Amino acid sequence: MNNFSYANPTVIQFGKGQIASLADLIDPAHKILVVYGGGSIKRNGVYDQIAKALGNHSLAEFSGVEANPCIETLDKGVMLARKEKVTFLLAVGGGSVIDGCKYIAGALCYDGPGWDILTGKHNVTNAVPIGVVLTIPATGSESNSGAVVSRAETQEKCIFKSPAVQPRFAIMDPDVMLSLSERQLANGLVDTFVHVCEQYITCSSKALVQDGYAETLLRTIVQLAASFQRDNYQWRANLMWAANQALNGLIGLGMPRDFATHMIGHELTALFGIDHARSLAVVQPALLRSQINVKRAKLEQMGRNVFQLAEGDDLAERTIQSIEALYCSVGVATRLSAYGATAADIENVIVQLKKHGMDKLGEHQAITPAVSREILTSAM
Ligand code: NZQ
Ligand code: ZN
């Protein structure tokens, strides 16, 4: 286990009716910008609950943040926030709205071009405070310090991280999930599963706590996928909490990290518009097969402890097959061709990976663009 320092300062308000606690979580002296997406919150009652809770606060609104949020849209939010002299951002949505708010929060304290935040030219050390009302469990963005933002003009999707954009609080009411489509719920299951895998299927680290907790989360997702029941409160609550715990920083402490599947997947989303989770379901099985020799010990451990597979020389391969079967069981396709991409498109992905410096991915920095090409070709 490597050295680490750890703090997760996001206050979690979990459970039924928790949106009402907004009134106490935000100082009434703030001018709040409520940021949301395409309007699901107006149809499912979340907007009304927020309006009621913040009846005595001063509010402005910015809507229309799209899935895989684009800087072109978010910069309009920055302009509005400046005009309204906003001092607090309330993200009401999933990873896209939350990440969009993290960008707006950082851009408000920076005078240069906003894309500098995504290229690393500007390091965000100062940001407007953020709170979150989570409406879709998947990314863990509600209590981490990362954000993924796209630029439509150049079909790019890049990451930035800063403790300054870590949300102050996250309200997680599993009842908001009642209006989610099967597609979004399946995306949440898959994204959560891959987040755990990216921190777990690496080198053997002898980190018993992290491994044990990761396996608990993986088994939870396997169980939830086998009993898909949005109408059951406990089912929703378990998915919401698992998704949060998968990427709030805890299970990766002191561990080698991979995240190559995410980096390649982001390029697929940017170029072909594939849902984030589905891009991961395409890349991950092919990547695990490509890296099976260096990941064998962890794949075998996962086969035993998560899928209860029998011992054997092919245990690692059977673990990968179990992962594929899990995604297929919730209707998520694992072949790139299923999303309309062709073999000829792969070269564009490689060009973008190189442009973004993604030329030594994985816990051994062994996934070069040439290896990524092989992975994507075998995922066709
Ligand atoms: O825009 P609205 O109308 O709200 O509809 C949204 C959106 O179309 C809908 N939705 C959300 N809550 C709903 C609902 N529909 C009905 N009822 C509800 N309660 O769901 C659609 C997808 O929302 P989105 O926020 O895009 O989903 P998700 O949470 O999966 O976020 C994906 C984004 O997060 C990034 C991804 O790359 C992608 O851009 N990620 C962020 C991470 C982070 N910050 O730590 C890590 C992840 O690995 C990921 O990369
Ligand atoms: Zn993800």
PDB file of C-alpha atoms in Angstrom, residues 10-288:
ATOM      1  CA  THR A  10     -18.559  16.655   0.946  1.00  0.00           C
ATOM      2  CA  VAL A  11     -21.465  16.404   3.396  1.00  0.00           C
ATOM      3  CA  ILE A  12     -23.897  13.696   2.250  1.00  0.00           C
ATOM      4  CA  GLN A  13     -27.602  14.077   2.993  1.00  0.00           C
ATOM      5  CA  PHE A  14     -28.989  10.665   2.062  1.00  0.00           C
ATOM      6  CA  GLY A  15     -32.582   9.473   1.916  1.00  0.00           C
ATOM      7  CA  LYS A  16     -36.211  10.350   1.377  1.00  0.00           C
ATOM      8  CA  GLY A  17     -37.245  13.977   1.629  1.00  0.00           C
ATOM      9  CA  GLN A  18     -33.685  15.252   1.970  1.00  0.00           C
ATOM     10  CA  ILE A  19     -34.100  17.975  -0.663  1.00  0.00           C
ATOM     11  CA  ALA A  20     -35.909  19.984   2.005  1.00  0.00           C
ATOM     12  CA  SER A  21     -32.607  20.236   3.900  1.00  0.00           C
ATOM     13  CA  LEU A  22     -31.317  22.636   1.216  1.00  0.00           C
ATOM     14  CA  ALA A  23     -32.821  25.474   3.190  1.00  0.00           C
ATOM     15  CA  ASP A  24     -30.300  24.889   5.984  1.00  0.00           C
ATOM     16  CA  LEU A  25     -27.350  23.855   3.818  1.00  0.00           C
ATOM     17  CA  ILE A  26     -26.993  27.145   1.930  1.00  0.00           C
ATOM     18  CA  ASP A  27     -26.560  30.463   3.736  1.00  0.00           C
ATOM     19  CA  PRO A  28     -29.441  32.782   2.673  1.00  0.00           C
ATOM     20  CA  ALA A  29     -26.868  35.544   2.104  1.00  0.00           C
ATOM     21  CA  HIS A  30     -25.756  33.733  -1.075  1.00  0.00           C
ATOM     22  CA  LYS A  31     -27.006  34.493  -4.564  1.00  0.00           C
ATOM     23  CA  ILE A  32     -27.535  30.988  -5.968  1.00  0.00           C
ATOM     24  CA  LEU A  33     -27.406  29.851  -9.590  1.00  0.00           C
ATOM     25  CA  VAL A  34     -29.500  26.682  -9.948  1.00  0.00           C
ATOM     26  CA  VAL A  35     -27.983  24.716 -12.844  1.00  0.00           C
ATOM     27  CA  TYR A  36     -29.806  21.845 -14.521  1.00  0.00           C
ATOM     28  CA  GLY A  37     -30.109  19.877 -17.731  1.00  0.00           C
ATOM     29  CA  GLY A  38     -32.770  19.333 -20.349  1.00  0.00           C
ATOM     30  CA  GLY A  39     -35.775  19.489 -18.055  1.00  0.00           C
ATOM     31  CA  SER A  40     -36.271  16.079 -16.396  1.00  0.00           C
ATOM     32  CA  ILE A  41     -36.321  17.895 -13.039  1.00  0.00           C
ATOM     33  CA  LYS A  42     -39.366  19.902 -14.133  1.00  0.00           C
ATOM     34  CA  ARG A  43     -41.275  16.718 -15.000  1.00  0.00           C
ATOM     35  CA  ASN A  44     -40.442  14.606 -11.933  1.00  0.00           C
ATOM     36  CA  GLY A  45     -41.082  17.118  -9.151  1.00  0.00           C
ATOM     37  CA  VAL A  46     -37.444  17.741  -8.177  1.00  0.00           C
ATOM     38  CA  TYR A  47     -37.557  21.350  -9.387  1.00  0.00           C
ATOM     39  CA  ASP A  48     -40.667  22.039  -7.298  1.00  0.00           C
ATOM     40  CA  GLN A  49     -39.050  20.556  -4.178  1.00  0.00           C
ATOM     41  CA  ILE A  50     -36.015  22.802  -4.695  1.00  0.00           C
ATOM     42  CA  ALA A  51     -38.128  25.903  -5.303  1.00  0.00           C
ATOM     43  CA  LYS A  52     -40.006  25.165  -2.083  1.00  0.00           C
ATOM     44  CA  ALA A  53     -36.877  24.523  -0.021  1.00  0.00           C
ATOM     45  CA  LEU A  54     -35.165  27.680  -1.303  1.00  0.00           C
ATOM     46  CA  GLY A  55     -38.244  29.898  -1.105  1.00  0.00           C
ATOM     47  CA  ASN A  56     -36.395  32.415   1.076  1.00  0.00           C
ATOM     48  CA  HIS A  57     -33.144  32.378  -0.919  1.00  0.00           C
ATOM     49  CA  SER A  58     -32.156  34.574  -3.843  1.00  0.00           C
ATOM     50  CA  LEU A  59     -32.052  32.468  -7.035  1.00  0.00           C
ATOM     51  CA  ALA A  60     -31.170  32.608 -10.703  1.00  0.00           C
ATOM     52  CA  GLU A  61     -31.412  29.651 -13.133  1.00  0.00           C
ATOM     53  CA  PHE A  62     -29.307  28.192 -15.902  1.00  0.00           C
ATOM     54  CA  SER A  63     -30.779  25.214 -17.788  1.00  0.00           C
ATOM     55  CA  GLY A  64     -29.909  23.229 -20.908  1.00  0.00           C
ATOM     56  CA  VAL A  65     -26.663  21.585 -19.783  1.00  0.00           C
ATOM     57  CA  GLU A  66     -26.504  18.604 -22.136  1.00  0.00           C
ATOM     58  CA  ALA A  67     -25.243  15.065 -21.453  1.00  0.00           C
ATOM     59  CA  ASN A  68     -21.450  15.162 -21.881  1.00  0.00           C
ATOM     60  CA  PRO A  69     -21.515  18.909 -21.235  1.00  0.00           C
ATOM     61  CA  CYS A  70     -19.921  21.223 -23.780  1.00  0.00           C
ATOM     62  CA  ILE A  71     -17.871  24.266 -22.956  1.00  0.00           C
ATOM     63  CA  GLU A  72     -19.856  26.174 -25.581  1.00  0.00           C
ATOM     64  CA  THR A  73     -22.990  25.736 -23.415  1.00  0.00           C
ATOM     65  CA  LEU A  74     -21.241  26.131 -20.073  1.00  0.00           C
ATOM     66  CA  ASP A  75     -19.646  29.449 -21.025  1.00  0.00           C
ATOM     67  CA  LYS A  76     -23.178  30.866 -21.339  1.00  0.00           C
ATOM     68  CA  GLY A  77     -23.647  29.814 -17.714  1.00  0.00           C
ATOM     69  CA  VAL A  78     -20.426  31.601 -16.770  1.00  0.00           C
ATOM     70  CA  MET A  79     -21.701  34.799 -18.419  1.00  0.00           C
ATOM     71  CA  LEU A  80     -25.062  34.538 -16.663  1.00  0.00           C
ATOM     72  CA  ALA A  81     -23.433  33.856 -13.285  1.00  0.00           C
ATOM     73  CA  ARG A  82     -21.223  36.937 -13.703  1.00  0.00           C
ATOM     74  CA  LYS A  83     -24.190  39.107 -14.702  1.00  0.00           C
ATOM     75  CA  GLU A  84     -26.244  37.880 -11.746  1.00  0.00           C
ATOM     76  CA  LYS A  85     -23.300  38.210  -9.322  1.00  0.00           C
ATOM     77  CA  VAL A  86     -23.765  34.610  -8.238  1.00  0.00           C
ATOM     78  CA  THR A  87     -21.887  33.410  -5.133  1.00  0.00           C
ATOM     79  CA  PHE A  88     -23.073  29.765  -4.966  1.00  0.00           C
ATOM     80  CA  LEU A  89     -23.800  27.131  -7.641  1.00  0.00           C
ATOM     81  CA  LEU A  90     -26.423  24.441  -7.082  1.00  0.00           C
ATOM     82  CA  ALA A  91     -26.057  21.549  -9.537  1.00  0.00           C
ATOM     83  CA  VAL A  92     -29.294  19.602  -9.961  1.00  0.00           C
ATOM     84  CA  GLY A  93     -28.637  16.567 -12.119  1.00  0.00           C
ATOM     85  CA  GLY A  94     -26.130  13.824 -12.867  1.00  0.00           C
ATOM     86  CA  GLY A  95     -22.475  13.791 -13.784  1.00  0.00           C
ATOM     87  CA  SER A  96     -22.997  16.139 -16.714  1.00  0.00           C
ATOM     88  CA  VAL A  97     -24.653  18.934 -14.740  1.00  0.00           C
ATOM     89  CA  ILE A  98     -22.320  18.483 -11.761  1.00  0.00           C
ATOM     90  CA  ASP A  99     -19.196  18.508 -13.934  1.00  0.00           C
ATOM     91  CA  GLY A 100     -20.606  21.485 -15.817  1.00  0.00           C
ATOM     92  CA  CYS A 101     -20.990  23.319 -12.510  1.00  0.00           C
ATOM     93  CA  LYS A 102     -17.439  22.442 -11.504  1.00  0.00           C
ATOM     94  CA  TYR A 103     -16.239  24.049 -14.731  1.00  0.00           C
ATOM     95  CA  ILE A 104     -18.427  27.146 -14.258  1.00  0.00           C
ATOM     96  CA  ALA A 105     -17.208  27.429 -10.651  1.00  0.00           C
ATOM     97  CA  GLY A 106     -13.565  27.437 -11.747  1.00  0.00           C
ATOM     98  CA  ALA A 107     -14.101  29.623 -14.828  1.00  0.00           C
ATOM     99  CA  LEU A 108     -15.805  32.293 -12.701  1.00  0.00           C
ATOM    100  CA  CYS A 109     -12.505  32.831 -10.889  1.00  0.00           C
ATOM    101  CA  TYR A 110     -10.386  32.941 -14.063  1.00  0.00           C
ATOM    102  CA  ASP A 111     -10.145  35.668 -16.692  1.00  0.00           C
ATOM    103  CA  GLY A 112      -8.505  33.638 -19.476  1.00  0.00           C
ATOM    104  CA  PRO A 113     -10.118  31.247 -21.990  1.00  0.00           C
ATOM    105  CA  GLY A 114     -12.063  28.536 -20.159  1.00  0.00           C
ATOM    106  CA  TRP A 115     -10.561  25.673 -22.178  1.00  0.00           C
ATOM    107  CA  ASP A 116      -7.256  26.431 -20.378  1.00  0.00           C
ATOM    108  CA  ILE A 117      -8.844  24.676 -17.392  1.00  0.00           C
ATOM    109  CA  LEU A 118      -9.198  21.473 -19.419  1.00  0.00           C
ATOM    110  CA  THR A 119      -5.758  21.573 -21.009  1.00  0.00           C
ATOM    111  CA  GLY A 120      -4.091  22.201 -17.654  1.00  0.00           C
ATOM    112  CA  LYS A 121      -2.799  25.614 -18.730  1.00  0.00           C
ATOM    113  CA  HIS A 122      -4.838  27.041 -15.863  1.00  0.00           C
ATOM    114  CA  ASN A 123      -4.775  25.159 -12.576  1.00  0.00           C
ATOM    115  CA  VAL A 124      -8.005  25.801 -10.653  1.00  0.00           C
ATOM    116  CA  THR A 125      -7.122  26.817  -7.107  1.00  0.00           C
ATOM    117  CA  ASN A 126     -10.073  29.093  -6.499  1.00  0.00           C
ATOM    118  CA  ALA A 127     -13.741  28.439  -7.312  1.00  0.00           C
ATOM    119  CA  VAL A 128     -17.262  29.488  -6.403  1.00  0.00           C
ATOM    120  CA  PRO A 129     -18.733  26.960  -3.903  1.00  0.00           C
ATOM    121  CA  ILE A 130     -20.941  24.168  -5.250  1.00  0.00           C
ATOM    122  CA  GLY A 131     -23.759  22.084  -3.787  1.00  0.00           C
ATOM    123  CA  VAL A 132     -25.425  19.126  -5.500  1.00  0.00           C
ATOM    124  CA  VAL A 133     -28.866  17.577  -5.716  1.00  0.00           C
ATOM    125  CA  LEU A 134     -28.078  14.262  -7.402  1.00  0.00           C
ATOM    126  CA  THR A 135     -30.698  12.908  -9.824  1.00  0.00           C
ATOM    127  CA  ILE A 136     -28.882   9.946 -11.375  1.00  0.00           C
ATOM    128  CA  PRO A 137     -26.419   7.634  -9.650  1.00  0.00           C
ATOM    129  CA  ALA A 138     -23.428   6.750 -11.822  1.00  0.00           C
ATOM    130  CA  THR A 139     -20.374   8.985 -11.803  1.00  0.00           C
ATOM    131  CA  GLY A 140     -19.659   9.748  -8.151  1.00  0.00           C
ATOM    132  CA  SER A 141     -19.059  13.344  -9.253  1.00  0.00           C
ATOM    133  CA  GLU A 142     -21.307  14.525  -6.399  1.00  0.00           C
ATOM    134  CA  SER A 143     -18.507  13.923  -3.893  1.00  0.00           C
ATOM    135  CA  ASN A 144     -15.279  13.999  -5.853  1.00  0.00           C
ATOM    136  CA  SER A 145     -13.078  16.712  -7.277  1.00  0.00           C
ATOM    137  CA  GLY A 146     -13.007  15.667 -10.941  1.00  0.00           C
ATOM    138  CA  ALA A 147     -14.937  16.951 -13.946  1.00  0.00           C
ATOM    139  CA  VAL A 148     -15.165  15.943 -17.591  1.00  0.00           C
ATOM    140  CA  VAL A 149     -16.016  18.628 -20.133  1.00  0.00           C
ATOM    141  CA  SER A 150     -16.304  18.436 -23.927  1.00  0.00           C
ATOM    142  CA  ARG A 151     -15.638  20.934 -26.696  1.00  0.00           C
ATOM    143  CA  ALA A 152     -18.124  20.349 -29.510  1.00  0.00           C
ATOM    144  CA  GLU A 153     -16.133  22.352 -32.033  1.00  0.00           C
ATOM    145  CA  THR A 154     -13.157  19.982 -31.894  1.00  0.00           C
ATOM    146  CA  GLN A 155     -14.974  16.835 -30.646  1.00  0.00           C
ATOM    147  CA  GLU A 156     -12.778  16.662 -27.561  1.00  0.00           C
ATOM    148  CA  LYS A 157     -13.609  15.494 -24.038  1.00  0.00           C
ATOM    149  CA  CYS A 158     -11.100  16.308 -21.325  1.00  0.00           C
ATOM    150  CA  ILE A 159     -10.736  16.084 -17.548  1.00  0.00           C
ATOM    151  CA  PHE A 160      -9.702  18.492 -14.847  1.00  0.00           C
ATOM    152  CA  LYS A 161      -9.404  17.963 -11.126  1.00  0.00           C
ATOM    153  CA  SER A 162      -9.239  20.418  -8.282  1.00  0.00           C
ATOM    154  CA  PRO A 163     -10.082  20.260  -4.571  1.00  0.00           C
ATOM    155  CA  ALA A 164     -11.560  23.754  -5.082  1.00  0.00           C
ATOM    156  CA  VAL A 165     -14.516  22.286  -7.046  1.00  0.00           C
ATOM    157  CA  GLN A 166     -15.314  19.448  -4.647  1.00  0.00           C
ATOM    158  CA  PRO A 167     -19.024  19.910  -3.773  1.00  0.00           C
ATOM    159  CA  ARG A 168     -19.738  21.229  -0.261  1.00  0.00           C
ATOM    160  CA  PHE A 169     -22.734  18.913   0.031  1.00  0.00           C
ATOM    161  CA  ALA A 170     -24.616  16.312  -1.978  1.00  0.00           C
ATOM    162  CA  ILE A 171     -28.281  15.507  -1.464  1.00  0.00           C
ATOM    163  CA  MET A 172     -29.004  11.916  -2.465  1.00  0.00           C
ATOM    164  CA  ASP A 173     -32.688  10.966  -2.385  1.00  0.00           C
ATOM    165  CA  PRO A 174     -33.228   7.577  -4.083  1.00  0.00           C
ATOM    166  CA  ASP A 175     -36.807   8.584  -4.921  1.00  0.00           C
ATOM    167  CA  VAL A 176     -35.514  10.954  -7.617  1.00  0.00           C
ATOM    168  CA  MET A 177     -34.483   7.828  -9.534  1.00  0.00           C
ATOM    169  CA  LEU A 178     -38.095   6.777 -10.108  1.00  0.00           C
ATOM    170  CA  SER A 179     -38.249   8.760 -13.349  1.00  0.00           C
ATOM    171  CA  LEU A 180     -34.995   7.378 -14.790  1.00  0.00           C
ATOM    172  CA  SER A 181     -35.169   5.327 -17.983  1.00  0.00           C
ATOM    173  CA  GLU A 182     -33.925   1.726 -18.017  1.00  0.00           C
ATOM    174  CA  ARG A 183     -31.108   2.966 -20.243  1.00  0.00           C
ATOM    175  CA  GLN A 184     -29.891   5.463 -17.654  1.00  0.00           C
ATOM    176  CA  LEU A 185     -30.203   2.966 -14.802  1.00  0.00           C
ATOM    177  CA  ALA A 186     -28.197   0.406 -16.772  1.00  0.00           C
ATOM    178  CA  ASN A 187     -25.609   3.101 -17.512  1.00  0.00           C
ATOM    179  CA  GLY A 188     -25.345   3.775 -13.777  1.00  0.00           C
ATOM    180  CA  LEU A 189     -24.764   0.109 -12.980  1.00  0.00           C
ATOM    181  CA  VAL A 190     -22.062  -0.238 -15.637  1.00  0.00           C
ATOM    182  CA  ASP A 191     -20.269   3.046 -14.890  1.00  0.00           C
ATOM    183  CA  THR A 192     -20.152   2.179 -11.177  1.00  0.00           C
ATOM    184  CA  PHE A 193     -18.840  -1.318 -11.891  1.00  0.00           C
ATOM    185  CA  VAL A 194     -16.076   0.017 -14.139  1.00  0.00           C
ATOM    186  CA  HIS A 195     -15.083   2.705 -11.620  1.00  0.00           C
ATOM    187  CA  VAL A 196     -14.413  -0.019  -9.078  1.00  0.00           C
ATOM    188  CA  CYS A 197     -12.613  -2.214 -11.622  1.00  0.00           C
ATOM    189  CA  GLU A 198     -10.290   0.609 -12.687  1.00  0.00           C
ATOM    190  CA  GLN A 199      -9.062   0.876  -9.096  1.00  0.00           C
ATOM    191  CA  TYR A 200      -9.131  -2.858  -8.333  1.00  0.00           C
ATOM    192  CA  ILE A 201      -8.009  -4.854 -11.417  1.00  0.00           C
ATOM    193  CA  THR A 202      -4.445  -3.559 -11.289  1.00  0.00           C
ATOM    194  CA  CYS A 203      -1.361  -4.947  -9.558  1.00  0.00           C
ATOM    195  CA  SER A 204      -1.707  -7.148  -6.514  1.00  0.00           C
ATOM    196  CA  SER A 205      -1.333  -4.598  -3.727  1.00  0.00           C
ATOM    197  CA  LYS A 206      -2.002  -6.550  -0.521  1.00  0.00           C
ATOM    198  CA  ALA A 207      -4.395  -3.742   0.480  1.00  0.00           C
ATOM    199  CA  LEU A 208      -6.967  -5.867   2.275  1.00  0.00           C
ATOM    200  CA  VAL A 209      -9.373  -3.083   3.188  1.00  0.00           C
ATOM    201  CA  GLN A 210      -9.453  -1.521  -0.285  1.00  0.00           C
ATOM    202  CA  ASP A 211      -9.728  -4.920  -2.010  1.00  0.00           C
ATOM    203  CA  GLY A 212     -12.423  -6.123   0.351  1.00  0.00           C
ATOM    204  CA  TYR A 213     -14.490  -2.978  -0.024  1.00  0.00           C
ATOM    205  CA  ALA A 214     -14.053  -2.991  -3.807  1.00  0.00           C
ATOM    206  CA  GLU A 215     -15.279  -6.590  -3.924  1.00  0.00           C
ATOM    207  CA  THR A 216     -18.297  -5.696  -1.799  1.00  0.00           C
ATOM    208  CA  LEU A 217     -19.183  -2.933  -4.253  1.00  0.00           C
ATOM    209  CA  LEU A 218     -18.687  -5.231  -7.252  1.00  0.00           C
ATOM    210  CA  ARG A 219     -20.872  -7.943  -5.695  1.00  0.00           C
ATOM    211  CA  THR A 220     -23.490  -5.286  -4.935  1.00  0.00           C
ATOM    212  CA  ILE A 221     -23.660  -4.292  -8.598  1.00  0.00           C
ATOM    213  CA  VAL A 222     -23.842  -7.932  -9.709  1.00  0.00           C
ATOM    214  CA  GLN A 223     -26.733  -8.459  -7.291  1.00  0.00           C
ATOM    215  CA  LEU A 224     -28.554  -5.271  -8.349  1.00  0.00           C
ATOM    216  CA  ALA A 225     -28.184  -6.179 -12.030  1.00  0.00           C
ATOM    217  CA  ALA A 226     -29.683  -9.607 -11.351  1.00  0.00           C
ATOM    218  CA  SER A 227     -32.713  -8.075  -9.620  1.00  0.00           C
ATOM    219  CA  PHE A 228     -33.377  -4.970 -11.719  1.00  0.00           C
ATOM    220  CA  GLN A 229     -36.230  -3.282  -9.800  1.00  0.00           C
ATOM    221  CA  ARG A 230     -36.386   0.471  -9.978  1.00  0.00           C
ATOM    222  CA  ASP A 231     -39.682   0.419  -8.059  1.00  0.00           C
ATOM    223  CA  ASN A 232     -37.998  -0.995  -4.965  1.00  0.00           C
ATOM    224  CA  TYR A 233     -36.643   1.730  -2.618  1.00  0.00           C
ATOM    225  CA  GLN A 234     -33.880  -0.483  -1.222  1.00  0.00           C
ATOM    226  CA  TRP A 235     -32.724  -1.342  -4.746  1.00  0.00           C
ATOM    227  CA  ARG A 236     -32.512   2.333  -5.658  1.00  0.00           C
ATOM    228  CA  ALA A 237     -30.830   3.260  -2.380  1.00  0.00           C
ATOM    229  CA  ASN A 238     -28.208   0.546  -2.797  1.00  0.00           C
ATOM    230  CA  LEU A 239     -27.373   1.628  -6.345  1.00  0.00           C
ATOM    231  CA  MET A 240     -27.175   5.277  -5.363  1.00  0.00           C
ATOM    232  CA  TRP A 241     -24.825   4.592  -2.464  1.00  0.00           C
ATOM    233  CA  ALA A 242     -22.691   2.088  -4.386  1.00  0.00           C
ATOM    234  CA  ALA A 243     -22.200   4.562  -7.236  1.00  0.00           C
ATOM    235  CA  ASN A 244     -21.118   7.210  -4.768  1.00  0.00           C
ATOM    236  CA  GLN A 245     -18.694   4.949  -2.902  1.00  0.00           C
ATOM    237  CA  ALA A 246     -17.153   3.663  -6.135  1.00  0.00           C
ATOM    238  CA  LEU A 247     -15.646   7.027  -7.040  1.00  0.00           C
ATOM    239  CA  ASN A 248     -15.407   9.125  -3.901  1.00  0.00           C
ATOM    240  CA  GLY A 249     -11.703   8.358  -3.567  1.00  0.00           C
ATOM    241  CA  LEU A 250     -11.918   5.769  -0.800  1.00  0.00           C
ATOM    242  CA  ILE A 251     -11.270   2.437  -2.523  1.00  0.00           C
ATOM    243  CA  GLY A 252      -8.345   3.791  -4.539  1.00  0.00           C
ATOM    244  CA  LEU A 253      -6.332   5.036  -1.564  1.00  0.00           C
ATOM    245  CA  GLY A 254      -2.716   3.882  -1.688  1.00  0.00           C
ATOM    246  CA  MET A 255      -3.488   1.728  -4.724  1.00  0.00           C
ATOM    247  CA  PRO A 256      -2.198   1.690  -8.289  1.00  0.00           C
ATOM    248  CA  ARG A 257      -4.879   3.076 -10.608  1.00  0.00           C
ATOM    249  CA  ASP A 258      -5.667   2.155 -14.174  1.00  0.00           C
ATOM    250  CA  PHE A 259      -8.397   4.361 -15.779  1.00  0.00           C
ATOM    251  CA  ALA A 260      -7.210   3.486 -19.303  1.00  0.00           C
ATOM    252  CA  THR A 261     -10.732   2.252 -20.108  1.00  0.00           C
ATOM    253  CA  HIS A 262     -12.071   5.686 -19.162  1.00  0.00           C
ATOM    254  CA  MET A 263      -9.487   7.615 -21.163  1.00  0.00           C
ATOM    255  CA  ILE A 264     -10.155   5.591 -24.333  1.00  0.00           C
ATOM    256  CA  GLY A 265     -13.910   5.615 -23.651  1.00  0.00           C
ATOM    257  CA  HIS A 266     -13.970   9.417 -23.399  1.00  0.00           C
ATOM    258  CA  GLU A 267     -12.619   9.640 -26.943  1.00  0.00           C
ATOM    259  CA  LEU A 268     -15.376   7.291 -28.173  1.00  0.00           C
ATOM    260  CA  THR A 269     -18.015   9.511 -26.572  1.00  0.00           C
ATOM    261  CA  ALA A 270     -16.451  12.671 -28.005  1.00  0.00           C
ATOM    262  CA  LEU A 271     -16.253  11.263 -31.538  1.00  0.00           C
ATOM    263  CA  PHE A 272     -19.345   9.070 -31.777  1.00  0.00           C
ATOM    264  CA  GLY A 273     -21.680  10.315 -29.039  1.00  0.00           C
ATOM    265  CA  ILE A 274     -21.763   6.940 -27.278  1.00  0.00           C
ATOM    266  CA  ASP A 275     -23.124   7.175 -23.702  1.00  0.00           C
ATOM    267  CA  HIS A 276     -20.244   7.298 -21.207  1.00  0.00           C
ATOM    268  CA  ALA A 277     -21.045   3.935 -19.568  1.00  0.00           C
ATOM    269  CA  ARG A 278     -21.522   2.228 -22.929  1.00  0.00           C
ATOM    270  CA  SER A 279     -18.156   3.457 -24.148  1.00  0.00           C
ATOM    271  CA  LEU A 280     -16.628   1.724 -21.116  1.00  0.00           C
ATOM    272  CA  ALA A 281     -18.497  -1.520 -21.806  1.00  0.00           C
ATOM    273  CA  VAL A 282     -16.942  -1.539 -25.276  1.00  0.00           C
ATOM    274  CA  VAL A 283     -13.366  -0.839 -24.211  1.00  0.00           C
ATOM    275  CA  GLN A 284     -13.026  -2.695 -20.912  1.00  0.00           C
ATOM    276  CA  PRO A 285     -13.359  -6.382 -21.908  1.00  0.00           C
ATOM    277  CA  ALA A 286     -10.982  -5.946 -24.858  1.00  0.00           C
ATOM    278  CA  LEU A 287      -8.541  -4.008 -22.674  1.00  0.00           C
ATOM    279  CA  LEU A 288      -8.606  -6.672 -19.963  1.00  0.00           C
TER     280      LEU A 288
END
